[in-house]
Amino acid sequence: MRRWLTLSAAFSFILFLYFPEASYGVSPPITLLRSRKFAEEPPKILSNQELWFNQTLDHYSPYDHRQFQQRYYEFLDYFRIPDGPIFLIICGEGPCGGIVNDYIAVLAKKFGAAMVTLEHRYYGKSSPFKSLATENLKYLSSKQALNDLAAFRQYYQDSLNVKLNRTKVESSWFFFGGSYSGALSAWFRLKYPHLTCGSLASSAVVQAVFDFTEFDQQVHILILILRLSSFIGESAGPECKAVLQETTQLIEQKLAINGRSLKASFGAADLDIDGDFMYFVADAAVIAFQYGNPDRLCKPLVEAKNGGEDLVLCRFSLIKSNGTRISKCQDAYSKYVKEYYIETFGTNVQIYDQEFLKRTDVNDDSSARLWWFQVCTEVAYFQVAPSNDSVRSSIVDTKQVPYRYPIYHLDLCKNVFGHGVFPEVDATNLYYGGTKIAGSKIIFTNGSQDPWRHASKQTSSPEADMPSYLITCHNCGHCTDMRGCPQSPLVIEGNEQNCTSPDAVRKVRQKIVEHMDLWLSQCQDTGRSFF
């Protein structure tokens, strides 16, 4: 569900690659049951002590017994002996740096829960191979990841029983995830209902989508209705939409005239493929809406436009003032991209470079290659321009456009991973059910401004105990229920005070608590997870 569940403006790293503190996934070692004395300022990471588990490489082969080491973390300060539940927080499509102090920590304190998180296979330090060549990626899939979670759950339950000197005791488990890991949380409850009392699926992208035009349509609608209050700024919706569309047109024009100079002005000179560059600049815009910071984008662009300044690729104009010649240079959009998306958000421009994505060595930015492989084989989420009134360039498309550009997404899949790699979107939705998932005891939550909510389940299924809640406010985006506002950078304990409607967040969180309280009590009544 960065950052990070990006393809969200390139790949949002659905998640959580865009949360620098951790991938939802992110102190000294903490011994079992020892109370932590926090300083006045609570920590962002509750535990980053690495623990290891021997995981099966191929859960579907009775003959292949190879294993690899999978990293996990635990935090036991809130754990209530002997009957406290266990909260498993699923790490997603990026390195898992520890257990994050967000709203799940608040829930753990409330329910007296142990917190444990498992790094996704292949990501971070949990790589089965030293080479990420395409032939070695065949075990990277959501299905294998779900089996990882089931195997780890049993291992951790057994190891906890040993620590507590008890046998054959089944704790009450509850699973959490956001974005892509939110989908894993929902899918785990679907496939293994006997292993968890329930799941929270925050901004869970359970619907694989080939042409994800709804993503940009949501951004378009958001910009049109956006009337940012004095709490976060003064920029007006229609003005922001118009200036973004103009910016896209200017970039396309200047790309054809002097692409090298244009790319350099954005700090992206190494992106030789024009489609890679256009994906990069589109992501930079969308990320502001996705993670609850729309004013960081709209305000400077609207002000620049109204002030007659350049939006793209500054020009030098000489202005006479009292006989003095003054040089003036303003470039609003590239300034935003460099200062916010690259510097503040910490984006590495290389992850948009197809030549970089071809690298098969395990490195700090391997997650980009790994997530693109999952995108190119299972879920797609190809963000393309709607046919009418788009703010995104049609250069980045799954169809041929009237330029010299190839069919971008499919060409990337073939170029990076080789021939024969194609997203099996229909098979994925057939296997899991998409938004018609036939599960039970799954809480779906979405932020009103999050473009990814159109790949999530947005309607409740009361008969199956699958409620769906929409948190509505001007800066309620990706995983607001877990992260508060803005969603990135990390807000301690997911504090909702900076949301434009804190009450909207509180009401949904209260519903989450009520569902969890009921489902966990049902587990305890039966002595096991409840169907």
PDB file of C-alpha atoms in Angstrom, residues 14-142:
ATOM      1  CA  ILE A  14       3.172   2.055  -3.894  1.00  0.00           C
ATOM      2  CA  LEU A  15       4.512   2.476  -1.375  1.00  0.00           C
ATOM      3  CA  PHE A  16       6.586   2.986   0.858  1.00  0.00           C
ATOM      4  CA  LEU A  17       9.864   3.636  -0.789  1.00  0.00           C
ATOM      5  CA  TYR A  18       8.639   7.168  -0.397  1.00  0.00           C
ATOM      6  CA  PHE A  19       8.634   6.824   3.365  1.00  0.00           C
ATOM      7  CA  PRO A  20      12.343   7.292   4.085  1.00  0.00           C
ATOM      8  CA  GLU A  21      12.019   5.951   7.615  1.00  0.00           C
ATOM      9  CA  ALA A  22      10.917   2.541   6.413  1.00  0.00           C
ATOM     10  CA  SER A  23       9.033   0.558   3.906  1.00  0.00           C
ATOM     11  CA  TYR A  24       5.845  -0.556   5.443  1.00  0.00           C
ATOM     12  CA  GLY A  25       6.332  -1.827   5.923  1.00  0.00           C
ATOM     13  CA  VAL A  26      10.369   1.952   9.440  1.00  0.00           C
ATOM     14  CA  SER A  27      17.575   1.781  19.767  1.00  0.00           C
ATOM     15  CA  PRO A  28      19.255  -0.481  21.141  1.00  0.00           C
ATOM     16  CA  PRO A  29      18.265  -4.144  21.421  1.00  0.00           C
ATOM     17  CA  ILE A  30      15.212  -4.664  23.568  1.00  0.00           C
ATOM     18  CA  THR A  31      14.851  -7.776  25.653  1.00  0.00           C
ATOM     19  CA  LEU A  32      11.510  -9.470  26.087  1.00  0.00           C
ATOM     20  CA  LEU A  33       9.096  -7.517  28.303  1.00  0.00           C
ATOM     21  CA  ARG A  34      11.577  -4.824  29.299  1.00  0.00           C
ATOM     22  CA  SER A  35       9.811  -1.464  29.405  1.00  0.00           C
ATOM     23  CA  ARG A  36      11.329   1.274  27.228  1.00  0.00           C
ATOM     24  CA  LYS A  37      11.682   4.694  28.831  1.00  0.00           C
ATOM     25  CA  PHE A  38      11.162   7.143  26.025  1.00  0.00           C
ATOM     26  CA  ALA A  39      12.738  10.565  26.018  1.00  0.00           C
ATOM     27  CA  GLU A  40      10.488  13.607  25.760  1.00  0.00           C
ATOM     28  CA  GLU A  41      10.542  13.246  21.971  1.00  0.00           C
ATOM     29  CA  PRO A  42       9.157   9.821  20.985  1.00  0.00           C
ATOM     30  CA  PRO A  43      11.310   7.886  18.503  1.00  0.00           C
ATOM     31  CA  LYS A  44      10.362   7.381  14.874  1.00  0.00           C
ATOM     32  CA  ILE A  45      11.547   3.781  14.984  1.00  0.00           C
ATOM     33  CA  LEU A  46      10.466   1.565  17.879  1.00  0.00           C
ATOM     34  CA  SER A  47      12.929  -1.207  17.085  1.00  0.00           C
ATOM     35  CA  ASN A  48      15.582  -1.706  14.432  1.00  0.00           C
ATOM     36  CA  GLN A  49      17.293  -4.772  15.880  1.00  0.00           C
ATOM     37  CA  GLU A  50      17.613  -7.205  12.982  1.00  0.00           C
ATOM     38  CA  LEU A  51      16.405 -10.766  13.487  1.00  0.00           C
ATOM     39  CA  TRP A  52      16.546 -13.591  10.939  1.00  0.00           C
ATOM     40  CA  PHE A  53      14.393 -16.484   9.835  1.00  0.00           C
ATOM     41  CA  ASN A  54      15.208 -19.310   7.390  1.00  0.00           C
ATOM     42  CA  GLN A  55      12.538 -19.045   4.713  1.00  0.00           C
ATOM     43  CA  THR A  56      11.636 -21.548   1.982  1.00  0.00           C
ATOM     44  CA  LEU A  57      12.557 -20.286  -1.486  1.00  0.00           C
ATOM     45  CA  ASP A  58       9.813 -22.049  -3.465  1.00  0.00           C
ATOM     46  CA  HIS A  59       6.672 -22.880  -1.517  1.00  0.00           C
ATOM     47  CA  TYR A  60       5.143 -24.623  -4.535  1.00  0.00           C
ATOM     48  CA  SER A  61       7.826 -27.239  -5.191  1.00  0.00           C
ATOM     49  CA  PRO A  62       7.951 -30.466  -3.165  1.00  0.00           C
ATOM     50  CA  TYR A  63      11.483 -31.074  -4.467  1.00  0.00           C
ATOM     51  CA  ASP A  64      13.192 -27.718  -4.038  1.00  0.00           C
ATOM     52  CA  HIS A  65      14.301 -27.388  -0.414  1.00  0.00           C
ATOM     53  CA  ARG A  66      16.473 -24.295  -0.803  1.00  0.00           C
ATOM     54  CA  GLN A  67      16.123 -21.602   1.824  1.00  0.00           C
ATOM     55  CA  PHE A  68      17.193 -17.994   2.269  1.00  0.00           C
ATOM     56  CA  GLN A  69      17.455 -15.693   5.255  1.00  0.00           C
ATOM     57  CA  GLN A  70      14.557 -13.296   5.716  1.00  0.00           C
ATOM     58  CA  ARG A  71      14.864 -10.267   7.978  1.00  0.00           C
ATOM     59  CA  TYR A  72      12.311  -9.359  10.627  1.00  0.00           C
ATOM     60  CA  TYR A  73      11.903  -7.135  13.686  1.00  0.00           C
ATOM     61  CA  GLU A  74       9.938  -7.351  16.911  1.00  0.00           C
ATOM     62  CA  PHE A  75       8.825  -4.868  19.569  1.00  0.00           C
ATOM     63  CA  LEU A  76       7.514  -6.298  22.814  1.00  0.00           C
ATOM     64  CA  ASP A  77       7.278  -3.333  25.176  1.00  0.00           C
ATOM     65  CA  TYR A  78       3.492  -3.174  24.881  1.00  0.00           C
ATOM     66  CA  PHE A  79       2.968  -6.951  24.960  1.00  0.00           C
ATOM     67  CA  ARG A  80       0.546  -8.127  27.637  1.00  0.00           C
ATOM     68  CA  ILE A  81       1.358 -11.548  29.075  1.00  0.00           C
ATOM     69  CA  PRO A  82      -0.016 -14.126  28.730  1.00  0.00           C
ATOM     70  CA  ASP A  83      -2.853 -13.414  26.300  1.00  0.00           C
ATOM     71  CA  GLY A  84      -1.844 -10.313  24.371  1.00  0.00           C
ATOM     72  CA  PRO A  85      -2.386 -10.437  20.600  1.00  0.00           C
ATOM     73  CA  ILE A  86       0.355 -10.309  17.970  1.00  0.00           C
ATOM     74  CA  PHE A  87       0.245  -7.582  15.340  1.00  0.00           C
ATOM     75  CA  LEU A  88       2.065  -8.537  12.139  1.00  0.00           C
ATOM     76  CA  ILE A  89       2.939  -5.485  10.055  1.00  0.00           C
ATOM     77  CA  ILE A  90       3.692  -6.474   6.482  1.00  0.00           C
ATOM     78  CA  CYS A  91       6.613  -4.740   4.816  1.00  0.00           C
ATOM     79  CA  GLY A  92       6.056  -3.952   1.167  1.00  0.00           C
ATOM     80  CA  GLU A  93       8.055  -3.126  -1.918  1.00  0.00           C
ATOM     81  CA  GLY A  94      11.174  -1.708  -0.331  1.00  0.00           C
ATOM     82  CA  PRO A  95      13.782  -2.260   2.380  1.00  0.00           C
ATOM     83  CA  CYS A  96      12.317  -2.740   5.842  1.00  0.00           C
ATOM     84  CA  GLY A  97      14.315  -0.721   8.364  1.00  0.00           C
ATOM     85  CA  GLY A  98      12.409  -1.505  11.532  1.00  0.00           C
ATOM     86  CA  ILE A  99       9.079  -1.071  13.293  1.00  0.00           C
ATOM     87  CA  VAL A 100       7.706   2.423  12.736  1.00  0.00           C
ATOM     88  CA  ASN A 101       6.099   4.513  15.461  1.00  0.00           C
ATOM     89  CA  ASP A 102       2.869   5.283  13.625  1.00  0.00           C
ATOM     90  CA  TYR A 103      -0.796   4.703  14.503  1.00  0.00           C
ATOM     91  CA  ILE A 104      -0.331   0.928  14.630  1.00  0.00           C
ATOM     92  CA  ALA A 105       1.863   1.531  17.675  1.00  0.00           C
ATOM     93  CA  VAL A 106      -1.073   3.357  19.293  1.00  0.00           C
ATOM     94  CA  LEU A 107      -3.260   0.322  18.605  1.00  0.00           C
ATOM     95  CA  ALA A 108      -0.584  -2.000  20.013  1.00  0.00           C
ATOM     96  CA  LYS A 109      -0.536  -0.040  23.269  1.00  0.00           C
ATOM     97  CA  LYS A 110      -4.316  -0.118  23.441  1.00  0.00           C
ATOM     98  CA  PHE A 111      -4.593  -3.873  22.873  1.00  0.00           C
ATOM     99  CA  GLY A 112      -1.400  -4.929  24.676  1.00  0.00           C
ATOM    100  CA  ALA A 113       0.030  -6.376  21.483  1.00  0.00           C
ATOM    101  CA  ALA A 114       3.421  -7.592  20.421  1.00  0.00           C
ATOM    102  CA  MET A 115       4.523  -5.982  17.154  1.00  0.00           C
ATOM    103  CA  VAL A 116       6.449  -7.925  14.528  1.00  0.00           C
ATOM    104  CA  THR A 117       7.267  -7.062  10.939  1.00  0.00           C
ATOM    105  CA  LEU A 118       8.665  -9.220   8.128  1.00  0.00           C
ATOM    106  CA  GLU A 119      10.676  -7.891   5.209  1.00  0.00           C
ATOM    107  CA  HIS A 120       9.299  -8.848   1.780  1.00  0.00           C
ATOM    108  CA  ARG A 121      11.345 -11.475  -0.062  1.00  0.00           C
ATOM    109  CA  TYR A 122      14.028 -10.060  -2.392  1.00  0.00           C
ATOM    110  CA  TYR A 123      13.816  -6.533  -0.925  1.00  0.00           C
ATOM    111  CA  GLY A 124      16.331  -4.996   1.444  1.00  0.00           C
ATOM    112  CA  LYS A 125      18.537  -7.665   3.012  1.00  0.00           C
ATOM    113  CA  SER A 126      16.132 -10.527   2.280  1.00  0.00           C
ATOM    114  CA  SER A 127      17.448 -11.397  -1.157  1.00  0.00           C
ATOM    115  CA  PRO A 128      17.692 -15.111  -2.006  1.00  0.00           C
ATOM    116  CA  PHE A 129      20.300 -14.465  -4.706  1.00  0.00           C
ATOM    117  CA  LYS A 130      23.378 -12.307  -5.176  1.00  0.00           C
ATOM    118  CA  SER A 131      22.236 -11.578  -8.716  1.00  0.00           C
ATOM    119  CA  LEU A 132      18.853 -10.102  -9.597  1.00  0.00           C
ATOM    120  CA  ALA A 133      18.950 -11.406 -13.163  1.00  0.00           C
ATOM    121  CA  THR A 134      15.499 -12.019 -14.603  1.00  0.00           C
ATOM    122  CA  GLU A 135      15.827 -15.809 -14.304  1.00  0.00           C
ATOM    123  CA  ASN A 136      16.457 -15.391 -10.563  1.00  0.00           C
ATOM    124  CA  LEU A 137      13.319 -13.297 -10.081  1.00  0.00           C
ATOM    125  CA  LYS A 138      10.881 -16.111 -10.839  1.00  0.00           C
ATOM    126  CA  TYR A 139      10.259 -16.601  -7.108  1.00  0.00           C
ATOM    127  CA  LEU A 140       9.292 -12.940  -6.625  1.00  0.00           C
ATOM    128  CA  SER A 141       5.509 -12.821  -6.499  1.00  0.00           C
ATOM    129  CA  SER A 142       2.661 -11.948  -4.176  1.00  0.00           C
TER     130      SER A 142
END
